[in-house]
């Protein structure tokens, strides 16, 4: 069984920074693309950023230049450095990973989410 556990959320003032982490554990043989998504109250979940195993990154236009996604393939951990936070970044942030295991077919896994609140 595979688990994704996020950490690093919290309350920060506008202009501040936070760093999110997502650690994969369990019967992990390998992880392909990993990503961060967010969902604000009353809105649909949206992609924030994603990164391939080789390090190719994609960002939502709203976070380009402010957020940086990275990963540690040895530790099976995903990061999101968020700088210049704005009130509109307030949301629950979810980690996603396409995981290869020996126990079942490769598939997407989701973390439980971590809350980010940016005050004005």
mmCIF file of N, CA and C in Angstrom:
data_model
loop_
_atom_site.group_PDB
_atom_site.id
_atom_site.type_symbol
_atom_site.label_atom_id
_atom_site.label_comp_id
_atom_site.label_asym_id
_atom_site.label_seq_id
_atom_site.Cartn_x
_atom_site.Cartn_y
_atom_site.Cartn_z
ATOM 1 N N UNK A 1 0.842 -1.187 0.000
ATOM 2 C CA UNK A 1 0.000 0.000 0.000
ATOM 3 C C UNK A 1 0.879 1.240 0.000
ATOM 4 N N UNK A 2 0.413 2.268 -0.681
ATOM 5 C CA UNK A 2 1.171 3.504 -0.821
ATOM 6 C C UNK A 2 0.440 4.644 -0.124
ATOM 7 N N UNK A 3 1.193 5.472 0.559
ATOM 8 C CA UNK A 3 0.627 6.672 1.180
ATOM 9 C C UNK A 3 1.425 7.892 0.775
ATOM 10 N N UNK A 4 0.716 8.991 0.558
ATOM 11 C CA UNK A 4 1.332 10.293 0.331
ATOM 12 C C UNK A 4 0.947 11.178 1.503
ATOM 13 N N UNK A 5 1.943 11.733 2.164
ATOM 14 C CA UNK A 5 1.685 12.553 3.343
ATOM 15 C C UNK A 5 2.263 13.938 3.123
ATOM 16 N N UNK A 6 1.376 14.941 3.113
ATOM 17 C CA UNK A 6 1.801 16.337 2.931
ATOM 18 C C UNK A 6 2.082 16.988 4.276
ATOM 19 N N UNK A 7 2.930 17.997 4.243
ATOM 20 C CA UNK A 7 3.190 18.821 5.418
ATOM 21 C C UNK A 7 3.645 20.193 4.952
ATOM 22 N N UNK A 8 3.614 21.155 5.870
ATOM 23 C CA UNK A 8 4.147 22.477 5.578
ATOM 24 C C UNK A 8 3.131 23.568 5.371
ATOM 25 N N UNK A 9 1.854 23.225 5.378
ATOM 26 C CA UNK A 9 0.845 24.258 5.228
ATOM 27 C C UNK A 9 0.739 25.116 6.482
ATOM 28 N N UNK A 10 -0.071 26.174 6.382
ATOM 29 C CA UNK A 10 -0.251 27.030 7.535
ATOM 30 C C UNK A 10 -0.803 28.382 7.141
ATOM 31 N N UNK A 11 -0.729 29.301 8.094
ATOM 32 C CA UNK A 11 -1.217 30.671 7.913
ATOM 33 C C UNK A 11 -0.024 31.595 7.715
ATOM 34 N N UNK A 12 -0.098 32.417 6.675
ATOM 35 C CA UNK A 12 0.993 33.336 6.391
ATOM 36 C C UNK A 12 0.413 34.641 5.862
ATOM 37 N N UNK A 13 1.126 35.727 6.077
ATOM 38 C CA UNK A 13 0.683 37.016 5.548
ATOM 39 C C UNK A 13 1.020 37.129 4.065
ATOM 40 N N UNK A 14 0.275 37.946 3.376
ATOM 41 C CA UNK A 14 0.547 38.196 1.959
ATOM 42 C C UNK A 14 1.994 38.645 1.779
ATOM 43 N N UNK A 15 2.625 38.077 0.749
ATOM 44 C CA UNK A 15 4.026 38.358 0.502
ATOM 45 C C UNK A 15 4.976 37.376 1.156
ATOM 46 N N UNK A 16 4.445 36.559 2.036
ATOM 47 C CA UNK A 16 5.274 35.587 2.746
ATOM 48 C C UNK A 16 5.540 34.329 1.944
ATOM 49 N N UNK A 17 6.188 33.373 2.605
ATOM 50 C CA UNK A 17 6.590 32.133 1.941
ATOM 51 C C UNK A 17 6.214 30.918 2.776
ATOM 52 N N UNK A 18 5.987 29.826 2.084
ATOM 53 C CA UNK A 18 5.791 28.525 2.710
ATOM 54 C C UNK A 18 6.434 27.468 1.833
ATOM 55 N N UNK A 19 6.827 26.366 2.452
ATOM 56 C CA UNK A 19 7.358 25.247 1.700
ATOM 57 C C UNK A 19 6.559 23.997 2.039
ATOM 58 N N UNK A 20 5.920 23.428 1.034
ATOM 59 C CA UNK A 20 5.163 22.200 1.213
ATOM 60 C C UNK A 20 6.035 21.002 0.869
ATOM 61 N N UNK A 21 5.805 19.905 1.588
ATOM 62 C CA UNK A 21 6.487 18.653 1.309
ATOM 63 C C UNK A 21 5.455 17.545 1.182
ATOM 64 N N UNK A 22 5.799 16.540 0.400
ATOM 65 C CA UNK A 22 4.929 15.378 0.235
ATOM 66 C C UNK A 22 5.828 14.149 0.160
ATOM 67 N N UNK A 23 5.702 13.276 1.138
ATOM 68 C CA UNK A 23 6.535 12.082 1.202
ATOM 69 C C UNK A 23 5.709 10.847 0.856
ATOM 70 N N UNK A 24 6.222 10.069 -0.071
ATOM 71 C CA UNK A 24 5.571 8.809 -0.451
ATOM 72 C C UNK A 24 6.194 7.665 0.328
ATOM 73 N N UNK A 25 5.344 6.808 0.848
ATOM 74 C CA UNK A 25 5.845 5.650 1.592
ATOM 75 C C UNK A 25 5.036 4.419 1.217
ATOM 76 N N UNK A 26 5.565 3.267 1.595
ATOM 77 C CA UNK A 26 4.890 2.013 1.290
ATOM 78 C C UNK A 26 5.660 1.222 0.257
ATOM 79 N N UNK A 27 4.934 0.401 -0.494
ATOM 80 C CA UNK A 27 5.564 -0.503 -1.458
ATOM 81 C C UNK A 27 5.821 0.205 -2.787
ATOM 82 N N UNK A 28 6.674 1.232 -2.743
ATOM 83 C CA UNK A 28 6.957 2.065 -3.917
ATOM 84 C C UNK A 28 8.150 1.512 -4.676
ATOM 85 N N UNK A 29 7.933 1.175 -5.927
ATOM 86 C CA UNK A 29 9.041 0.755 -6.781
ATOM 87 C C UNK A 29 9.589 1.940 -7.562
ATOM 88 N N UNK A 30 8.718 2.863 -7.910
ATOM 89 C CA UNK A 30 9.134 4.041 -8.650
ATOM 90 C C UNK A 30 7.977 5.016 -8.765
ATOM 91 N N UNK A 31 8.293 6.262 -9.028
ATOM 92 C CA UNK A 31 7.271 7.298 -9.167
ATOM 93 C C UNK A 31 7.532 8.072 -10.442
ATOM 94 N N UNK A 32 6.526 8.177 -11.291
ATOM 95 C CA UNK A 32 6.664 8.976 -12.498
ATOM 96 C C UNK A 32 6.322 10.432 -12.178
ATOM 97 N N UNK A 33 5.380 11.003 -12.874
ATOM 98 C CA UNK A 33 5.053 12.409 -12.658
ATOM 99 C C UNK A 33 4.433 12.638 -11.274
ATOM 100 N N UNK A 34 4.852 13.718 -10.631
ATOM 101 C CA UNK A 34 4.291 14.149 -9.351
ATOM 102 C C UNK A 34 3.784 15.574 -9.523
ATOM 103 N N UNK A 35 2.794 15.926 -8.746
ATOM 104 C CA UNK A 35 2.250 17.267 -8.897
ATOM 105 C C UNK A 35 1.566 17.780 -7.651
ATOM 106 N N UNK A 36 1.376 19.077 -7.633
ATOM 107 C CA UNK A 36 0.599 19.750 -6.592
ATOM 108 C C UNK A 36 -0.662 20.327 -7.234
ATOM 109 N N UNK A 37 -1.766 20.092 -6.570
ATOM 110 C CA UNK A 37 -3.056 20.648 -6.971
ATOM 111 C C UNK A 37 -3.608 21.416 -5.786
ATOM 112 N N UNK A 38 -4.549 22.300 -6.050
ATOM 113 C CA UNK A 38 -5.187 23.021 -4.953
ATOM 114 C C UNK A 38 -6.667 23.189 -5.230
ATOM 115 N N UNK A 39 -7.397 23.317 -4.134
ATOM 116 C CA UNK A 39 -8.837 23.508 -4.228
ATOM 117 C C UNK A 39 -9.274 24.535 -3.206
ATOM 118 N N UNK A 40 -9.777 25.645 -3.700
ATOM 119 C CA UNK A 40 -10.307 26.694 -2.839
ATOM 120 C C UNK A 40 -11.787 26.417 -2.587
ATOM 121 N N UNK A 41 -12.333 26.952 -1.493
ATOM 122 C CA UNK A 41 -13.759 26.734 -1.197
ATOM 123 C C UNK A 41 -14.659 27.140 -2.350
ATOM 124 N N UNK A 42 -15.525 26.235 -2.759
ATOM 125 C CA UNK A 42 -16.469 26.534 -3.820
ATOM 126 C C UNK A 42 -15.902 26.466 -5.217
ATOM 127 N N UNK A 43 -14.655 26.055 -5.339
ATOM 128 C CA UNK A 43 -14.023 25.985 -6.654
ATOM 129 C C UNK A 43 -13.555 24.565 -6.952
ATOM 130 N N UNK A 44 -13.281 24.321 -8.233
ATOM 131 C CA UNK A 44 -12.781 23.012 -8.627
ATOM 132 C C UNK A 44 -11.291 22.886 -8.314
ATOM 133 N N UNK A 45 -10.849 21.650 -8.155
ATOM 134 C CA UNK A 45 -9.431 21.409 -7.942
ATOM 135 C C UNK A 45 -8.680 21.771 -9.215
ATOM 136 N N UNK A 46 -7.531 22.439 -9.050
ATOM 137 C CA UNK A 46 -6.763 22.871 -10.207
ATOM 138 C C UNK A 46 -5.298 22.510 -10.034
ATOM 139 N N UNK A 47 -4.641 22.329 -11.171
ATOM 140 C CA UNK A 47 -3.212 22.043 -11.154
ATOM 141 C C UNK A 47 -2.442 23.296 -10.766
ATOM 142 N N UNK A 48 -1.496 23.131 -9.853
ATOM 143 C CA UNK A 48 -0.589 24.216 -9.486
ATOM 144 C C UNK A 48 0.740 24.044 -10.229
ATOM 145 N N UNK A 49 1.309 22.847 -10.116
ATOM 146 C CA UNK A 49 2.578 22.553 -10.775
ATOM 147 C C UNK A 49 2.779 21.050 -10.792
ATOM 148 N N UNK A 50 3.551 20.576 -11.770
ATOM 149 C CA UNK A 50 3.886 19.161 -11.801
ATOM 150 C C UNK A 50 5.298 19.001 -12.334
ATOM 151 N N UNK A 51 5.876 17.857 -12.040
ATOM 152 C CA UNK A 51 7.264 17.605 -12.409
ATOM 153 C C UNK A 51 7.418 16.138 -12.777
ATOM 154 N N UNK A 52 8.093 15.894 -13.896
ATOM 155 C CA UNK A 52 8.338 14.519 -14.309
ATOM 156 C C UNK A 52 9.506 13.934 -13.528
ATOM 157 N N UNK A 53 9.708 12.652 -13.679
ATOM 158 C CA UNK A 53 10.814 12.022 -12.985
ATOM 159 C C UNK A 53 12.148 12.615 -13.437
ATOM 160 N N UNK A 54 12.196 13.041 -14.680
ATOM 161 C CA UNK A 54 13.418 13.624 -15.216
ATOM 162 C C UNK A 54 13.608 15.094 -14.889
ATOM 163 N N UNK A 55 12.590 15.696 -14.284
ATOM 164 C CA UNK A 55 12.738 17.075 -13.835
ATOM 165 C C UNK A 55 12.067 18.131 -14.701
ATOM 166 N N UNK A 56 11.333 17.724 -15.708
ATOM 167 C CA UNK A 56 10.608 18.703 -16.519
ATOM 168 C C UNK A 56 9.407 19.224 -15.729
ATOM 169 N N UNK A 57 9.276 20.545 -15.680
ATOM 170 C CA UNK A 57 8.233 21.160 -14.852
ATOM 171 C C UNK A 57 7.182 21.887 -15.684
ATOM 172 N N UNK A 58 5.987 21.956 -15.115
ATOM 173 C CA UNK A 58 4.874 22.709 -15.684
ATOM 174 C C UNK A 58 4.226 23.480 -14.551
ATOM 175 N N UNK A 59 3.878 24.748 -14.816
ATOM 176 C CA UNK A 59 3.254 25.587 -13.790
ATOM 177 C C UNK A 59 1.967 26.209 -14.323
ATOM 178 N N UNK A 60 1.033 26.411 -13.415
ATOM 179 C CA UNK A 60 -0.128 27.218 -13.745
ATOM 180 C C UNK A 60 0.331 28.659 -13.941
ATOM 181 N N UNK A 61 -0.312 29.379 -14.854
ATOM 182 C CA UNK A 61 0.084 30.757 -15.123
ATOM 183 C C UNK A 61 0.033 31.616 -13.858
ATOM 184 N N UNK A 62 -0.901 31.317 -12.982
ATOM 185 C CA UNK A 62 -1.108 32.132 -11.787
ATOM 186 C C UNK A 62 0.032 32.036 -10.779
ATOM 187 N N UNK A 63 0.877 31.014 -10.895
ATOM 188 C CA UNK A 63 1.960 30.845 -9.915
ATOM 189 C C UNK A 63 3.352 30.958 -10.537
ATOM 190 N N UNK A 64 3.421 31.108 -11.842
ATOM 191 C CA UNK A 64 4.727 31.198 -12.507
ATOM 192 C C UNK A 64 5.529 32.363 -11.938
ATOM 193 N N UNK A 65 6.794 32.074 -11.650
ATOM 194 C CA UNK A 65 7.675 33.100 -11.114
ATOM 195 C C UNK A 65 7.612 33.241 -9.613
ATOM 196 N N UNK A 66 6.633 32.605 -8.979
ATOM 197 C CA UNK A 66 6.497 32.695 -7.524
ATOM 198 C C UNK A 66 6.695 31.332 -6.842
ATOM 199 N N UNK A 67 6.233 30.274 -7.493
ATOM 200 C CA UNK A 67 6.318 28.932 -6.920
ATOM 201 C C UNK A 67 7.374 28.118 -7.662
ATOM 202 N N UNK A 68 8.030 27.224 -6.930
ATOM 203 C CA UNK A 68 9.002 26.324 -7.527
ATOM 204 C C UNK A 68 8.744 24.894 -7.049
ATOM 205 N N UNK A 69 8.553 23.997 -7.991
ATOM 206 C CA UNK A 69 8.344 22.587 -7.658
ATOM 207 C C UNK A 69 9.657 21.841 -7.827
ATOM 208 N N UNK A 70 9.906 20.899 -6.933
ATOM 209 C CA UNK A 70 11.104 20.066 -7.029
ATOM 210 C C UNK A 70 10.822 18.720 -6.396
ATOM 211 N N UNK A 71 11.745 17.773 -6.605
ATOM 212 C CA UNK A 71 11.552 16.436 -6.047
ATOM 213 C C UNK A 71 12.890 15.797 -5.741
ATOM 214 N N UNK A 72 12.848 14.867 -4.812
ATOM 215 C CA UNK A 72 14.004 14.063 -4.462
ATOM 216 C C UNK A 72 13.625 12.616 -4.775
ATOM 217 N N UNK A 73 14.188 12.086 -5.851
ATOM 218 C CA UNK A 73 13.795 10.740 -6.290
ATOM 219 C C UNK A 73 14.318 9.644 -5.366
ATOM 220 N N UNK A 74 15.339 9.938 -4.594
ATOM 221 C CA UNK A 74 15.859 8.945 -3.651
ATOM 222 C C UNK A 74 14.928 8.855 -2.444
ATOM 223 N N UNK A 75 14.494 10.007 -1.974
ATOM 224 C CA UNK A 75 13.614 10.056 -0.806
ATOM 225 C C UNK A 75 12.137 9.924 -1.175
ATOM 226 N N UNK A 76 11.831 9.861 -2.484
ATOM 227 C CA UNK A 76 10.423 9.812 -2.928
ATOM 228 C C UNK A 76 9.615 10.958 -2.317
ATOM 229 N N UNK A 77 10.182 12.150 -2.389
ATOM 230 C CA UNK A 77 9.561 13.316 -1.769
ATOM 231 C C UNK A 77 9.423 14.444 -2.778
ATOM 232 N N UNK A 78 8.297 15.111 -2.709
ATOM 233 C CA UNK A 78 7.969 16.235 -3.578
ATOM 234 C C UNK A 78 7.912 17.506 -2.740
ATOM 235 N N UNK A 79 8.341 18.617 -3.336
ATOM 236 C CA UNK A 79 8.350 19.892 -2.627
ATOM 237 C C UNK A 79 7.654 20.967 -3.463
ATOM 238 N N UNK A 80 7.171 21.977 -2.777
ATOM 239 C CA UNK A 80 6.658 23.173 -3.437
ATOM 240 C C UNK A 80 7.071 24.381 -2.614
ATOM 241 N N UNK A 81 8.002 25.145 -3.142
ATOM 242 C CA UNK A 81 8.410 26.393 -2.501
ATOM 243 C C UNK A 81 7.502 27.493 -3.018
ATOM 244 N N UNK A 82 6.798 28.141 -2.114
ATOM 245 C CA UNK A 82 5.842 29.175 -2.477
ATOM 246 C C UNK A 82 6.301 30.510 -1.916
ATOM 247 N N UNK A 83 6.653 31.426 -2.785
ATOM 248 C CA UNK A 83 7.078 32.766 -2.402
ATOM 249 C C UNK A 83 6.074 33.786 -2.918
ATOM 250 N N UNK A 84 6.111 34.954 -2.343
ATOM 251 C CA UNK A 84 5.199 36.007 -2.791
ATOM 252 C C UNK A 84 3.746 35.590 -2.734
ATOM 253 N N UNK A 85 3.373 34.955 -1.635
ATOM 254 C CA UNK A 85 2.009 34.426 -1.527
ATOM 255 C C UNK A 85 0.975 35.544 -1.538
ATOM 256 N N UNK A 86 -0.158 35.238 -2.157
ATOM 257 C CA UNK A 86 -1.270 36.174 -2.282
ATOM 258 C C UNK A 86 -2.512 35.575 -1.634
ATOM 259 N N UNK A 87 -3.447 36.400 -1.216
ATOM 260 C CA UNK A 87 -4.683 35.853 -0.633
ATOM 261 C C UNK A 87 -5.380 34.854 -1.562
ATOM 262 N N UNK A 88 -5.279 35.058 -2.856
ATOM 263 C CA UNK A 88 -5.927 34.136 -3.795
ATOM 264 C C UNK A 88 -5.237 32.773 -3.867
ATOM 265 N N UNK A 89 -4.092 32.616 -3.219
ATOM 266 C CA UNK A 89 -3.442 31.309 -3.127
ATOM 267 C C UNK A 89 -4.045 30.462 -2.012
ATOM 268 N N UNK A 90 -4.918 31.042 -1.211
ATOM 269 C CA UNK A 90 -5.553 30.311 -0.124
ATOM 270 C C UNK A 90 -6.352 29.131 -0.663
ATOM 271 N N UNK A 91 -6.037 27.939 -0.162
ATOM 272 C CA UNK A 91 -6.694 26.715 -0.644
ATOM 273 C C UNK A 91 -6.153 25.524 0.131
ATOM 274 N N UNK A 92 -6.792 24.382 -0.081
ATOM 275 C CA UNK A 92 -6.209 23.115 0.351
ATOM 276 C C UNK A 92 -5.314 22.616 -0.774
ATOM 277 N N UNK A 93 -4.092 22.267 -0.446
ATOM 278 C CA UNK A 93 -3.116 21.820 -1.432
ATOM 279 C C UNK A 93 -2.950 20.296 -1.321
ATOM 280 N N UNK A 94 -3.021 19.644 -2.472
ATOM 281 C CA UNK A 94 -2.962 18.188 -2.534
ATOM 282 C C UNK A 94 -1.784 17.722 -3.380
ATOM 283 N N UNK A 95 -1.127 16.708 -2.885
ATOM 284 C CA UNK A 95 -0.043 16.068 -3.606
ATOM 285 C C UNK A 95 -0.608 14.926 -4.448
ATOM 286 N N UNK A 96 -0.067 14.777 -5.643
ATOM 287 C CA UNK A 96 -0.480 13.694 -6.538
ATOM 288 C C UNK A 96 0.760 13.028 -7.093
ATOM 289 N N UNK A 97 0.701 11.709 -7.228
ATOM 290 C CA UNK A 97 1.846 10.991 -7.792
ATOM 291 C C UNK A 97 1.372 9.751 -8.540
ATOM 292 N N UNK A 98 2.007 9.486 -9.671
ATOM 293 C CA UNK A 98 1.726 8.252 -10.421
ATOM 294 C C UNK A 98 2.771 7.245 -9.974
ATOM 295 N N UNK A 99 2.306 6.256 -9.202
ATOM 296 C CA UNK A 99 3.221 5.373 -8.492
ATOM 297 C C UNK A 99 3.219 3.974 -9.084
ATOM 298 N N UNK A 100 4.410 3.429 -9.209
ATOM 299 C CA UNK A 100 4.602 2.043 -9.633
ATOM 300 C C UNK A 100 4.917 1.221 -8.392
ATOM 301 N N UNK A 101 4.125 0.180 -8.167
ATOM 302 C CA UNK A 101 4.354 -0.678 -7.010
ATOM 303 C C UNK A 101 4.424 -2.133 -7.465
ATOM 304 N N UNK A 102 4.877 -2.976 -6.545
ATOM 305 C CA UNK A 102 4.922 -4.405 -6.846
ATOM 306 C C UNK A 102 3.609 -5.067 -6.453
ATOM 307 N N UNK A 103 2.755 -4.315 -5.754
ATOM 308 C CA UNK A 103 1.542 -4.912 -5.198
ATOM 309 C C UNK A 103 0.328 -4.767 -6.105
ATOM 310 N N UNK A 104 0.329 -3.749 -6.983
ATOM 311 C CA UNK A 104 -0.832 -3.529 -7.834
ATOM 312 C C UNK A 104 -0.428 -2.781 -9.075
ATOM 313 N N UNK A 105 -1.406 -2.560 -9.967
ATOM 314 C CA UNK A 105 -1.100 -1.837 -11.198
ATOM 315 C C UNK A 105 -0.725 -0.391 -10.901
ATOM 316 N N UNK A 106 0.166 0.201 -11.702
ATOM 317 C CA UNK A 106 0.524 1.608 -11.507
ATOM 318 C C UNK A 106 -0.718 2.496 -11.611
ATOM 319 N N UNK A 107 -0.786 3.479 -10.701
ATOM 320 C CA UNK A 107 -1.945 4.383 -10.734
ATOM 321 C C UNK A 107 -1.632 5.653 -9.983
ATOM 322 N N UNK A 108 -2.571 6.600 -10.072
ATOM 323 C CA UNK A 108 -2.470 7.861 -9.336
ATOM 324 C C UNK A 108 -2.818 7.659 -7.868
ATOM 325 N N UNK A 109 -2.051 8.343 -7.021
ATOM 326 C CA UNK A 109 -2.354 8.415 -5.603
ATOM 327 C C UNK A 109 -2.457 9.882 -5.206
ATOM 328 N N UNK A 110 -3.259 10.133 -4.167
ATOM 329 C CA UNK A 110 -3.458 11.496 -3.650
ATOM 330 C C UNK A 110 -3.154 11.536 -2.167
ATOM 331 N N UNK A 111 -2.594 12.661 -1.742
ATOM 332 C CA UNK A 111 -2.434 12.896 -0.324
ATOM 333 C C UNK A 111 -3.726 13.407 0.280
ATOM 334 N N UNK A 112 -3.689 13.606 1.592
ATOM 335 C CA UNK A 112 -4.901 14.021 2.300
ATOM 336 C C UNK A 112 -5.126 15.523 2.246
ATOM 337 N N UNK A 113 -4.136 16.258 1.817
ATOM 338 C CA UNK A 113 -4.263 17.707 1.689
ATOM 339 C C UNK A 113 -3.679 18.451 2.876
ATOM 340 N N UNK A 114 -3.176 19.630 2.590
ATOM 341 C CA UNK A 114 -2.686 20.520 3.642
ATOM 342 C C UNK A 114 -3.206 21.924 3.343
ATOM 343 N N UNK A 115 -3.653 22.596 4.379
ATOM 344 C CA UNK A 115 -4.307 23.889 4.198
ATOM 345 C C UNK A 115 -3.298 25.028 4.181
ATOM 346 N N UNK A 116 -3.468 25.906 3.211
ATOM 347 C CA UNK A 116 -2.667 27.125 3.113
ATOM 348 C C UNK A 116 -3.622 28.315 3.164
ATOM 349 N N UNK A 117 -3.371 29.199 4.114
ATOM 350 C CA UNK A 117 -4.195 30.400 4.255
ATOM 351 C C UNK A 117 -3.294 31.620 4.199
ATOM 352 N N UNK A 118 -3.610 32.534 3.288
ATOM 353 C CA UNK A 118 -2.822 33.750 3.119
ATOM 354 C C UNK A 118 -3.690 34.939 3.500
ATOM 355 N N UNK A 119 -3.278 35.656 4.510
ATOM 356 C CA UNK A 119 -4.051 36.811 4.970
ATOM 357 C C UNK A 119 -3.565 38.084 4.290
ATOM 358 N N UNK A 120 -4.504 38.995 4.095
ATOM 359 C CA UNK A 120 -4.143 40.249 3.405
ATOM 360 C C UNK A 120 -3.699 41.312 4.392
#
